[in-house]
mmCIF file of C-alpha atoms in Angstrom:
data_model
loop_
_atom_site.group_PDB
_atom_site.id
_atom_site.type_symbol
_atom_site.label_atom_id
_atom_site.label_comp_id
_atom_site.label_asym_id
_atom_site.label_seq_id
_atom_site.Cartn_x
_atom_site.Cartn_y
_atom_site.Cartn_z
ATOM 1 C CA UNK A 1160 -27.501 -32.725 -1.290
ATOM 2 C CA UNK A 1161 -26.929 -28.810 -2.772
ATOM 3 C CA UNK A 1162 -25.754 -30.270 -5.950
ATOM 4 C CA UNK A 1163 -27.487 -32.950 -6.174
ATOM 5 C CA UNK A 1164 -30.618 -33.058 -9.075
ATOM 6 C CA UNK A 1165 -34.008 -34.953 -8.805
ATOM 7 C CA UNK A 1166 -33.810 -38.140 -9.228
ATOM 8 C CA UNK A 1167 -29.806 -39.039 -8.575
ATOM 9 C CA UNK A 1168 -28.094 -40.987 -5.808
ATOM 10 C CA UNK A 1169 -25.639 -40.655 -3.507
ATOM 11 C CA UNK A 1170 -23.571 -43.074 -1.322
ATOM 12 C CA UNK A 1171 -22.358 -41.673 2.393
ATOM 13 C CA UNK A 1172 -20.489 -43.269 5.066
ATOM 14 C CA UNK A 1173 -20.771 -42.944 8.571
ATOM 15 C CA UNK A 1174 -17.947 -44.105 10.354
ATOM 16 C CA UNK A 1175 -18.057 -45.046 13.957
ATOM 17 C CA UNK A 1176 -17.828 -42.859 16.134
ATOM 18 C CA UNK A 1177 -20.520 -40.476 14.343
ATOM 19 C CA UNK A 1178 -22.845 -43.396 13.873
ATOM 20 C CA UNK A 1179 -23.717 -44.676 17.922
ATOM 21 C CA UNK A 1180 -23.216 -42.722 21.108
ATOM 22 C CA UNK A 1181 -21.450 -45.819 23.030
ATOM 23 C CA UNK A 1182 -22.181 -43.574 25.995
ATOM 24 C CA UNK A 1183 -25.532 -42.895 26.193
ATOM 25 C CA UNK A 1184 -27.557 -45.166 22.905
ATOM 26 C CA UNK A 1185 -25.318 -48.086 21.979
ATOM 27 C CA UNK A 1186 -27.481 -49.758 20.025
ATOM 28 C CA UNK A 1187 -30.114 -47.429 17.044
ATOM 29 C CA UNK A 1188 -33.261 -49.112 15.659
ATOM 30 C CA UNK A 1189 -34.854 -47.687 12.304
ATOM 31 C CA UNK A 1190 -38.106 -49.443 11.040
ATOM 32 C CA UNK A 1191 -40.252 -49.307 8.426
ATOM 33 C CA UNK A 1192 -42.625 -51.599 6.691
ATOM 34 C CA UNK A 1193 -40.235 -54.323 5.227
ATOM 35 C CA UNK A 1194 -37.103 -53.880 7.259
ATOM 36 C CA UNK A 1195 -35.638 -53.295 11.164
ATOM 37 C CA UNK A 1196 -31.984 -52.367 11.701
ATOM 38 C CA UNK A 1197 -29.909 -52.223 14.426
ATOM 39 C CA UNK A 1198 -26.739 -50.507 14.931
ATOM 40 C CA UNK A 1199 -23.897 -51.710 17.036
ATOM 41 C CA UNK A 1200 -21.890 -48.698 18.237
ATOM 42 C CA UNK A 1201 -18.614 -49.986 16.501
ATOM 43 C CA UNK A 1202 -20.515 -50.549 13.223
ATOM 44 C CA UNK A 1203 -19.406 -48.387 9.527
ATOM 45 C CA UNK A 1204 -22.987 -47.051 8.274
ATOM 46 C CA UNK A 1205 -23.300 -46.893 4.319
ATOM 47 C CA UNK A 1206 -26.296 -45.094 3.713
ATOM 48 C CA UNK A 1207 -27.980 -44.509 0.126
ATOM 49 C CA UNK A 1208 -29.895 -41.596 -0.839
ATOM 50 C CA UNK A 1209 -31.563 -40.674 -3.207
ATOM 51 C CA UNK A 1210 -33.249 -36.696 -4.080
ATOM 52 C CA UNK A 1211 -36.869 -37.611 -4.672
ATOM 53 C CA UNK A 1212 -37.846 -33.738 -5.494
ATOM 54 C CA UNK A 1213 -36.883 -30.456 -4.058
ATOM 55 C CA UNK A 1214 -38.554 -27.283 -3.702
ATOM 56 C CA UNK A 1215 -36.364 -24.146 -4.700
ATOM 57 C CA UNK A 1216 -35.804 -21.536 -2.039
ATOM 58 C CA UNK A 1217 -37.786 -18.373 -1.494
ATOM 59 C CA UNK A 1218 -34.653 -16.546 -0.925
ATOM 60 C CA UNK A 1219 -32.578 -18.212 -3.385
ATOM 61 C CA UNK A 1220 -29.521 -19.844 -2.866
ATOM 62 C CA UNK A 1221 -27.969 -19.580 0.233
ATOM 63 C CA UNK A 1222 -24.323 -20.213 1.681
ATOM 64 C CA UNK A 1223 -24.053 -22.188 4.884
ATOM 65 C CA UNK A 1224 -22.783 -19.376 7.333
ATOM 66 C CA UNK A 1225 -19.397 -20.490 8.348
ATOM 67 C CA UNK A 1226 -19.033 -19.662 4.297
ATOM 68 C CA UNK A 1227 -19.820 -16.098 4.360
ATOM 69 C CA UNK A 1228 -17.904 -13.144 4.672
ATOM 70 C CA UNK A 1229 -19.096 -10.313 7.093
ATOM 71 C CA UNK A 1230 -21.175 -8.264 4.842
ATOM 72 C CA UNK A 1231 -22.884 -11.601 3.242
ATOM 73 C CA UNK A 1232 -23.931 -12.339 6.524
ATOM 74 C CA UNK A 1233 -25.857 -8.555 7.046
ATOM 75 C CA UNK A 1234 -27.586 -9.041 3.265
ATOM 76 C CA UNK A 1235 -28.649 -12.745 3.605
ATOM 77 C CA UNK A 1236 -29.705 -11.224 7.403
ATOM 78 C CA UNK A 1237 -31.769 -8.066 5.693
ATOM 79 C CA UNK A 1238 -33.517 -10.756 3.107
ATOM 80 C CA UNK A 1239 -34.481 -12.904 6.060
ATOM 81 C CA UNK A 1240 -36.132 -9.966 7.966
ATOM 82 C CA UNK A 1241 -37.586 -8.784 4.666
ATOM 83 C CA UNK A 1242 -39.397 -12.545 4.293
ATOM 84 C CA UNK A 1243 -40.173 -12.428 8.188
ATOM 85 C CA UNK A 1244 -41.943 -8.869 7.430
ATOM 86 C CA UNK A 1245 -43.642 -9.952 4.125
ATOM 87 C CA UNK A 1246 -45.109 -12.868 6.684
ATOM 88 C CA UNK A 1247 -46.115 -10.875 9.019
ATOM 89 C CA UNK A 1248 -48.037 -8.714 7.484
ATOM 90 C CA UNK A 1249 -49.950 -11.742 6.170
ATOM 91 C CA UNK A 1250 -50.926 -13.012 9.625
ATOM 92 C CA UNK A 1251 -48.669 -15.582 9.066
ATOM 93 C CA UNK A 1252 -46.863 -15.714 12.577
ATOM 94 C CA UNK A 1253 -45.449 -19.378 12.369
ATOM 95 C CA UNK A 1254 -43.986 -18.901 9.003
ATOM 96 C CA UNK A 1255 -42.411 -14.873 10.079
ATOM 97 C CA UNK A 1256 -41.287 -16.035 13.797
ATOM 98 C CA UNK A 1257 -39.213 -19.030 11.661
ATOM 99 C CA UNK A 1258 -37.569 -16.200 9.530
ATOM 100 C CA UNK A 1259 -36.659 -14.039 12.108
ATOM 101 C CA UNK A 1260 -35.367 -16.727 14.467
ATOM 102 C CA UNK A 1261 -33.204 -17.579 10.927
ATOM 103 C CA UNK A 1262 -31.771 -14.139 11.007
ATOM 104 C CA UNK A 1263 -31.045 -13.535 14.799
ATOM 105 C CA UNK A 1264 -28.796 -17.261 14.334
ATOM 106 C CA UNK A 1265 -27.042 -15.352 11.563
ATOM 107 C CA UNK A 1266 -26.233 -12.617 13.504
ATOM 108 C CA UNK A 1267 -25.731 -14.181 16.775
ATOM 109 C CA UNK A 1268 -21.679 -15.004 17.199
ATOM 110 C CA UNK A 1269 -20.680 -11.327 14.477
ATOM 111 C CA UNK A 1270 -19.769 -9.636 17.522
ATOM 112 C CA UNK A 1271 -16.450 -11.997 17.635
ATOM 113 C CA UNK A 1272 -15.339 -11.443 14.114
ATOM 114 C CA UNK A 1273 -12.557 -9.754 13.966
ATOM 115 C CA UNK A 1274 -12.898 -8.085 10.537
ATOM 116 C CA UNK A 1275 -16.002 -6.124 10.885
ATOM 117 C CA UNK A 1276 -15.318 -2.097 10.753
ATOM 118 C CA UNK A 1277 -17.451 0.147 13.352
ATOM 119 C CA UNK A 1278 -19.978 0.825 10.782
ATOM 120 C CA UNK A 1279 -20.653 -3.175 10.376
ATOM 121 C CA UNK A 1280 -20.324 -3.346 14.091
ATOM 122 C CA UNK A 1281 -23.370 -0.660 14.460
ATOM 123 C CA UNK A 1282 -25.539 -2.538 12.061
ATOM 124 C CA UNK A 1283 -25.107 -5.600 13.126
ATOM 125 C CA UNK A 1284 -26.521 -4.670 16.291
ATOM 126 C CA UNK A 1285 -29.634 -2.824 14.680
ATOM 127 C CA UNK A 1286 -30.666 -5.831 12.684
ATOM 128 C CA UNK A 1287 -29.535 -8.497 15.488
ATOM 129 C CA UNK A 1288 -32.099 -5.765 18.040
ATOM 130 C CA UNK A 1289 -34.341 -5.658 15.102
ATOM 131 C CA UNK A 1290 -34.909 -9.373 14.353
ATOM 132 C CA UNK A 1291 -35.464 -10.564 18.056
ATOM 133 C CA UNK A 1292 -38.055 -7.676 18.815
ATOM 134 C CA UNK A 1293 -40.306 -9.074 15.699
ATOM 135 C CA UNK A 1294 -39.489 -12.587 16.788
ATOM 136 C CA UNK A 1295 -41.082 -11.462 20.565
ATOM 137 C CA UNK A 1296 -43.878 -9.871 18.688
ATOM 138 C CA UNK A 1297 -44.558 -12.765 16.398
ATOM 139 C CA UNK A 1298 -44.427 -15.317 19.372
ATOM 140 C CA UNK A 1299 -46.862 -13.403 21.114
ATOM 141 C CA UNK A 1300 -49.264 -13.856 18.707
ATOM 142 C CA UNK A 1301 -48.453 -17.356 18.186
ATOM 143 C CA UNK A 1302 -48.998 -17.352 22.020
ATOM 144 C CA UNK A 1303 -45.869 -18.497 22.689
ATOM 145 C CA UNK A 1304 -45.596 -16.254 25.400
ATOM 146 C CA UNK A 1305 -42.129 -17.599 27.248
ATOM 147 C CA UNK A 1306 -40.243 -17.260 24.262
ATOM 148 C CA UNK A 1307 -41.086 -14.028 23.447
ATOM 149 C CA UNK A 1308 -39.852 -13.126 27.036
ATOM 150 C CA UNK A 1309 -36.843 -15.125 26.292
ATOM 151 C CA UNK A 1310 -36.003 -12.702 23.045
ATOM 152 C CA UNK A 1311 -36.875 -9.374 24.838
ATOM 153 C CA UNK A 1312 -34.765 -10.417 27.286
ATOM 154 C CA UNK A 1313 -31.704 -10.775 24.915
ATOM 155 C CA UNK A 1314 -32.584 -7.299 23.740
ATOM 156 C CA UNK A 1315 -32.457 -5.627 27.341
ATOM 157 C CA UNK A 1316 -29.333 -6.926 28.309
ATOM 158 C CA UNK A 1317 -27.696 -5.170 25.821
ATOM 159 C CA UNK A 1318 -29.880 -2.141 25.896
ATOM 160 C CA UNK A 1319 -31.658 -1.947 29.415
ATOM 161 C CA UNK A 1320 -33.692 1.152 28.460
ATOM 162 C CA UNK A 1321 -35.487 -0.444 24.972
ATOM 163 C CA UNK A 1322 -39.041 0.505 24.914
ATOM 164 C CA UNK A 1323 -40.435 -2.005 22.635
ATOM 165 C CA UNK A 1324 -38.286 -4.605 24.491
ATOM 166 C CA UNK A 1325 -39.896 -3.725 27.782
ATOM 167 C CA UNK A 1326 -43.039 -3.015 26.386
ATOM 168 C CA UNK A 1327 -43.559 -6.730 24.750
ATOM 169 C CA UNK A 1328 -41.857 -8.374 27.509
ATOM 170 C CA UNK A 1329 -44.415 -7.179 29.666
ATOM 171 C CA UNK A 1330 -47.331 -8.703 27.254
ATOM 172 C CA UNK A 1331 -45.116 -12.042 27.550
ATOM 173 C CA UNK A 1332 -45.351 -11.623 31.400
ATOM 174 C CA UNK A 1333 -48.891 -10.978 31.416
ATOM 175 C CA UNK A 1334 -49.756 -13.710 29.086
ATOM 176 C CA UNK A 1335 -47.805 -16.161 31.823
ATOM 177 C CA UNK A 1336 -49.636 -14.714 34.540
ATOM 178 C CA UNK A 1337 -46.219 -13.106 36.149
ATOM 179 C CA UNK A 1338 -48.104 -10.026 36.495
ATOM 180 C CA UNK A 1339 -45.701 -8.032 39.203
ATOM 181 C CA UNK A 1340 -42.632 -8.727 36.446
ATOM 182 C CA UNK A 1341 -44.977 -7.544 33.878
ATOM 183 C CA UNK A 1342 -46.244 -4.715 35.963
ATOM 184 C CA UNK A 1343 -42.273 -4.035 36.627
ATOM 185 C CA UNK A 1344 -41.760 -3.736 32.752
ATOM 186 C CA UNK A 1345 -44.864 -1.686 31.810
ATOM 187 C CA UNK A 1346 -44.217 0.808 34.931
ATOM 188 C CA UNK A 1347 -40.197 1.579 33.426
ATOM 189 C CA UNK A 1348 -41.887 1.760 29.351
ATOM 190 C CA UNK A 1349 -44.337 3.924 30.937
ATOM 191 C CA UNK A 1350 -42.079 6.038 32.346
ATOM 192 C CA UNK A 1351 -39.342 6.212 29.271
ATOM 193 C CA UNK A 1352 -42.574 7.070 26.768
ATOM 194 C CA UNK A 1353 -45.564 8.145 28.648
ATOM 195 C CA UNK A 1354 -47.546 9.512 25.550
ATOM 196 C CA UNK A 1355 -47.375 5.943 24.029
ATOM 197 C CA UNK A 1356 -50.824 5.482 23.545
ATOM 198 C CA UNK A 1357 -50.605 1.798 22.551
ATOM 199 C CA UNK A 1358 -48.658 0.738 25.857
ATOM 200 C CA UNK A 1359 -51.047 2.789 27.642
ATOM 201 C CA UNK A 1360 -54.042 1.001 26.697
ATOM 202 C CA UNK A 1361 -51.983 -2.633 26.583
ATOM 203 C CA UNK A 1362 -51.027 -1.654 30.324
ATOM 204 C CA UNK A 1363 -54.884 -0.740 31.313
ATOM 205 C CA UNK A 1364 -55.920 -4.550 29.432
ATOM 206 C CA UNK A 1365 -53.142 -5.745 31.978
ATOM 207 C CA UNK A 1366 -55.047 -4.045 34.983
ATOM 208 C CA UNK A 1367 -58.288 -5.226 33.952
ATOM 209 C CA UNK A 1368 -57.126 -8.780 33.405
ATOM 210 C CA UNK A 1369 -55.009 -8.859 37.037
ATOM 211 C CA UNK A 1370 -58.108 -8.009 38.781
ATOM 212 C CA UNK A 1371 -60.092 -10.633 36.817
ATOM 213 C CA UNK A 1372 -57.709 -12.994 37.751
ATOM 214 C CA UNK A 1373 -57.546 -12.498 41.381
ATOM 215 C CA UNK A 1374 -61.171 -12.167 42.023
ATOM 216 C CA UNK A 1375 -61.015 -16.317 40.150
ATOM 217 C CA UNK A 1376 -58.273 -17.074 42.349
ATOM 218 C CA UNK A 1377 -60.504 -15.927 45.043
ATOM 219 C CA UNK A 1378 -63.489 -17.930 44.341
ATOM 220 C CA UNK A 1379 -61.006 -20.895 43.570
ATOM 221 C CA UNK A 1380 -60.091 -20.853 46.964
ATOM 222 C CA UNK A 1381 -63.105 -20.119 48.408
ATOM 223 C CA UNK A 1382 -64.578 -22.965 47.059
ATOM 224 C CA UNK A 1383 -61.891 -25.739 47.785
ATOM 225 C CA UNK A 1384 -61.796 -23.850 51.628
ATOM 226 C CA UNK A 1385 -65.745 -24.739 51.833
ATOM 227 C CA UNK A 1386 -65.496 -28.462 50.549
ATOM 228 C CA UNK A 1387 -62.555 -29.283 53.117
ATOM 229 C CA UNK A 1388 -64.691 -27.824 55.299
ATOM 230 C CA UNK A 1389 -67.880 -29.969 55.056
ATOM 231 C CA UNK A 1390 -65.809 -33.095 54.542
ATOM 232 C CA UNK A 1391 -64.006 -32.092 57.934
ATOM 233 C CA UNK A 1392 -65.139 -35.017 60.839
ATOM 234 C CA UNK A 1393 -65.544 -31.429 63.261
ATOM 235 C CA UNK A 1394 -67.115 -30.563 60.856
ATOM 236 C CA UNK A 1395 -69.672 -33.022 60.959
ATOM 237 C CA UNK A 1396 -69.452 -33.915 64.447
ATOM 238 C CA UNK A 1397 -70.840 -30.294 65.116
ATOM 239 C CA UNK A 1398 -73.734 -31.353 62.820
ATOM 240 C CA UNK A 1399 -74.726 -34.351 64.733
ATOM 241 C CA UNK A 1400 -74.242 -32.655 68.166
ATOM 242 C CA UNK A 1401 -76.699 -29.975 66.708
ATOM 243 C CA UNK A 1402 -79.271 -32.320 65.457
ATOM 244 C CA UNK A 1403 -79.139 -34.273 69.200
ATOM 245 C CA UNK A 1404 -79.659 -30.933 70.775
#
């Protein structure tokens, strides 16, 4: 499809055993107004496409990754974080958290490559930290608070003692309403920067919402303890024997 121009075709085969799982779906069904297919699992597939119109890409054209050599992968990483920024700073947190995921898959399996000098090594791991602490913050403000726990968390297993890590994993934590692992994670940021005005007044918005949250668990309960207790037959038993009296 890379080379291909508006408006051409193409013919591909699917042989086999890439066209049915003869596990798990032996038989495919694709629909649409005029015709419905199905696939036997031992079937050939001869598909025809054709490129209807294509969009160029922002970041121009781009290897697939198993193509690239070691210091393609860092530049095509820094123009992905560079998009993810330019994003950002737009309020546009889908469209940013989609670039930066792009870059941490980049960077993901460089460790294992076994021609990358100690100076490639060292900033391979900046951008890699780099790219998964703005994915956390951009999935926080998507709301998407598990995943941004998810990237922090890749972060402090490498680097236990990362402020920002800790700091937005707690926010992820508090958004899920795990409030002693967030409390766990603002306590140790606290204590590695505790002039950081911003965590201080995140962490005091995490006090304030913890007691909110207990006093409506409270009432919650309360309330559901009170109906089961008028619907009780003791309940209403005493009544009766009250009323006779």
């Amino acid at each position: 499809v890379k080379t291909m121009k508006a408006g051409e075709k193409a013919v591909v085969t699917v042989e086999p055993e890439w066209g049915a799982d003869s596990y798990r779906y032996p038989i495919y069904e694709f629909k649409n107004k005029s015709t419905k297919l199905s696939i036997e699992k031992d079937m050939t597939l001869r598909f025809e496409l054709e490129l209807l119109s294509f969009t160029p890409c922002e970041e121009g054209f781009e290897k697939d990754s198993w193509e690239m050599s070691a210091v393609e992968k860092i530049e095509a990483a820094k123009k992905r974080k560079d998009r993810g920024n330019h994003y950002y700073k737009l309020l546009n947190y889908k469209e940013a958290a989609h670039r930066y995921d792009k870059m941490v898959d980049l960077l993901l399996y460089m460790d294992s490559e076994q021609n990358l000098s100690d100076e490639q090594k060292v900033e391979v791991a900046a951008l890699r930290t780099a790219g998964q602490l703005n994915l956390a913050q951009s999935r926080l403000k998507l709301g998407e608070f598990s995943d941004a726990v998810k990237s922090c968390t890749a972060v402090l297993e490498k680097d236990p003692r990362n402020v920002k890590a800790l700091f937005r994993r707690a926010q992820g934590y508090a958004g899920l309403s795990e409030f002693e692992k967030a409390k766990a994670d603002f306590t140790l940021a606290l204590e590695l920067e505790p002039a950081n005005e911003e965590i201080q007044q995140e962490h005091q918005r995490f006090l304030r919402k913890q007691v909110e949250y207990i006093k409506k668990e409270k009432t919650i309960y309360a309330k559901m303890f009170n109906a089961k207790k008028k619907a009780s037959p003791l309940s209403e038993m005493q009544q009766g024997s009250s009323a006779a009296a």
